[in-house]
mmCIF file of C-alpha atoms in Angstrom:
data_model
loop_
_atom_site.group_PDB
_atom_site.id
_atom_site.type_symbol
_atom_site.label_atom_id
_atom_site.label_comp_id
_atom_site.label_asym_id
_atom_site.label_seq_id
_atom_site.Cartn_x
_atom_site.Cartn_y
_atom_site.Cartn_z
ATOM 1 C CA MET A 27 93.696 114.216 65.175
ATOM 2 C CA LYS A 28 95.289 110.905 66.510
ATOM 3 C CA PHE A 29 97.880 112.921 68.345
ATOM 4 C CA LEU A 30 95.348 114.966 70.227
ATOM 5 C CA ASN A 31 94.015 111.839 71.803
ATOM 6 C CA LEU A 32 97.441 110.589 72.950
ATOM 7 C CA PRO A 33 97.738 113.009 76.008
ATOM 8 C CA ILE A 34 94.279 112.096 77.215
ATOM 9 C CA PHE A 35 95.139 108.354 76.812
ATOM 10 C CA LEU A 36 98.339 108.865 78.827
ATOM 11 C CA LEU A 37 96.510 110.757 81.546
ATOM 12 C CA PHE A 38 94.201 107.824 82.083
ATOM 13 C CA LEU A 39 97.284 105.427 82.295
ATOM 14 C CA SER A 40 98.991 107.507 84.799
ATOM 15 C CA GLY A 41 95.834 108.063 86.949
ATOM 16 C CA CYS A 42 95.544 107.294 90.563
ATOM 17 C CA THR A 43 93.121 105.521 92.869
ATOM 18 C CA THR A 44 91.303 107.748 95.386
ATOM 19 C CA GLY A 45 88.651 107.401 98.055
ATOM 20 C CA HIS A 46 87.062 108.981 101.075
ATOM 21 C CA LEU A 47 84.771 108.022 103.866
ATOM 22 C CA LYS A 48 81.304 109.429 104.353
ATOM 23 C CA TYR A 49 79.696 109.149 107.724
ATOM 24 C CA MET A 50 77.045 110.821 109.808
ATOM 25 C CA THR A 51 77.601 112.112 113.254
ATOM 26 C CA PRO A 52 75.162 111.390 116.124
ATOM 27 C CA GLU A 53 73.900 114.953 115.656
ATOM 28 C CA GLY A 54 72.951 114.097 111.996
ATOM 29 C CA GLU A 55 75.734 116.047 110.212
ATOM 30 C CA MET A 56 77.230 114.395 107.087
ATOM 31 C CA MET A 57 80.985 114.352 107.184
ATOM 32 C CA ILE A 58 83.786 113.331 104.877
ATOM 33 C CA ALA A 59 87.048 111.945 106.229
ATOM 34 C CA CYS A 60 90.093 109.875 105.449
ATOM 35 C CA LYS A 61 90.724 111.201 101.874
ATOM 36 C CA THR A 62 93.342 108.949 100.523
ATOM 37 C CA GLU A 63 95.080 108.475 97.137
ATOM 38 C CA TYR A 64 97.542 105.829 95.812
ATOM 39 C CA SER A 65 99.261 106.121 92.419
ATOM 40 C CA GLY A 66 101.322 102.936 91.937
ATOM 41 C CA SER A 67 99.491 100.186 90.179
ATOM 42 C CA PRO A 68 95.559 100.282 90.010
ATOM 43 C CA ASN A 69 95.462 96.460 90.652
ATOM 44 C CA VAL A 70 97.155 97.033 94.043
ATOM 45 C CA ASP A 71 96.105 100.564 94.815
ATOM 46 C CA LYS A 72 92.417 99.676 94.983
ATOM 47 C CA TYR A 73 93.192 97.466 97.879
ATOM 48 C CA ALA A 74 95.290 100.001 99.728
ATOM 49 C CA VAL A 75 92.455 102.480 99.459
ATOM 50 C CA GLU A 76 89.974 99.878 100.661
ATOM 51 C CA TYR A 77 92.156 99.109 103.695
ATOM 52 C CA ILE A 78 92.492 102.731 104.661
ATOM 53 C CA LEU A 79 88.799 103.451 104.285
ATOM 54 C CA SER A 80 87.715 100.313 106.079
ATOM 55 C CA HIS A 81 90.165 101.103 109.021
ATOM 56 C CA CYS A 82 88.731 104.591 109.097
ATOM 57 C CA ALA A 83 85.077 103.348 108.943
ATOM 58 C CA LYS A 84 85.685 101.093 111.943
ATOM 59 C CA GLN A 85 87.149 103.898 113.908
ATOM 60 C CA ALA A 86 84.242 106.156 113.007
ATOM 61 C CA VAL A 87 81.763 103.649 114.268
ATOM 62 C CA GLN A 88 83.755 103.255 117.598
ATOM 63 C CA ASN A 89 83.312 106.997 117.933
ATOM 64 C CA GLY A 90 79.507 106.800 117.709
ATOM 65 C CA ASN A 91 79.135 107.723 114.054
ATOM 66 C CA THR A 92 77.175 105.963 111.303
ATOM 67 C CA VAL A 93 79.098 104.993 108.169
ATOM 68 C CA VAL A 94 77.309 105.380 104.818
ATOM 69 C CA ASP A 95 79.214 102.475 103.010
ATOM 70 C CA LYS A 96 78.499 99.604 105.442
ATOM 71 C CA LYS A 97 80.525 97.124 103.328
ATOM 72 C CA LEU A 98 83.653 98.767 104.677
ATOM 73 C CA LEU A 99 82.730 97.612 108.165
ATOM 74 C CA ASN A 100 82.684 93.894 107.083
ATOM 75 C CA LEU A 101 86.095 93.687 105.557
ATOM 76 C CA ALA A 102 88.672 91.618 107.417
ATOM 77 C CA LEU A 103 91.816 93.801 107.463
ATOM 78 C CA THR A 104 94.228 90.830 107.850
ATOM 79 C CA VAL A 105 97.668 90.874 106.448
ATOM 80 C CA PRO A 106 100.004 87.897 106.300
ATOM 81 C CA GLU A 107 102.741 87.314 108.809
ATOM 82 C CA PRO A 108 106.088 88.449 107.660
ATOM 83 C CA PRO A 109 108.699 85.798 106.993
ATOM 84 C CA GLU A 110 110.291 84.481 110.254
ATOM 85 C CA GLY A 111 112.668 86.912 111.892
ATOM 86 C CA GLN A 112 111.563 89.892 109.760
ATOM 87 C CA LYS A 113 109.281 92.923 110.098
ATOM 88 C CA TRP A 114 107.063 94.305 107.354
ATOM 89 C CA SER A 115 108.552 97.186 105.279
ATOM 90 C CA PHE A 116 107.891 98.574 101.869
ATOM 91 C CA GLU A 117 110.975 96.996 100.557
ATOM 92 C CA LEU A 118 110.178 93.429 101.947
ATOM 93 C CA ALA A 119 106.529 93.609 100.794
ATOM 94 C CA THR A 120 107.544 94.800 97.286
ATOM 95 C CA ALA A 121 110.185 92.100 96.905
ATOM 96 C CA LEU A 122 107.710 89.385 97.853
ATOM 97 C CA HIS A 123 105.012 90.716 95.597
ATOM 98 C CA LYS A 124 107.450 90.856 92.674
ATOM 99 C CA LYS A 125 108.316 87.189 93.461
ATOM 100 C CA GLY A 126 104.579 86.252 93.420
ATOM 101 C CA SER A 127 104.554 85.383 97.062
ATOM 102 C CA LEU A 128 101.930 88.067 97.852
ATOM 103 C CA SER A 129 98.692 88.647 95.911
ATOM 104 C CA ASP A 130 97.732 92.165 94.771
ATOM 105 C CA LYS A 131 95.234 92.246 97.607
ATOM 106 C CA GLN A 132 97.745 91.189 100.193
ATOM 107 C CA TYR A 133 100.310 93.712 98.861
ATOM 108 C CA GLY A 134 97.793 96.531 98.790
ATOM 109 C CA TYR A 135 96.672 95.824 102.292
ATOM 110 C CA LEU A 136 100.291 95.780 103.458
ATOM 111 C CA ILE A 137 101.164 99.011 101.749
ATOM 112 C CA ALA A 138 98.245 100.696 103.690
ATOM 113 C CA TYR A 139 99.100 98.806 106.860
ATOM 114 C CA ILE A 140 102.601 100.169 106.705
ATOM 115 C CA ASP A 141 101.495 103.670 105.775
ATOM 116 C CA LEU A 142 99.209 103.621 108.863
ATOM 117 C CA GLY A 143 102.299 102.610 110.998
ATOM 118 C CA HIS A 144 100.678 99.294 112.038
ATOM 119 C CA ASN A 145 104.047 97.540 111.387
ATOM 120 C CA LYS A 146 105.566 99.359 114.367
ATOM 121 C CA ASP A 147 103.463 97.419 116.898
#
């Protein structure tokens, strides 16, 4: 019996963090957008999902929609400046996170920031 529980346990360990945005159009239609998923480390992934959903929520409001989860609108989507003379990349963010120079939240936000192409500005 113990062996039957092992695959279920492993499934939970290898899970991913997901999210989506619910908003209402000016016409009153409920919509779902910005479905996102990260499957690295749950401690970091939750922040990457949070960043994506908050970014999406702020865009939805700019387009005249009403966001269901209002806390997403109050998040400051700030990322630290990269080291002098460098530009954010996955490799740089990962190296700094491994060194302990970035918190899980900063790293998660940076992963989403890079995924959205904001590092190309």
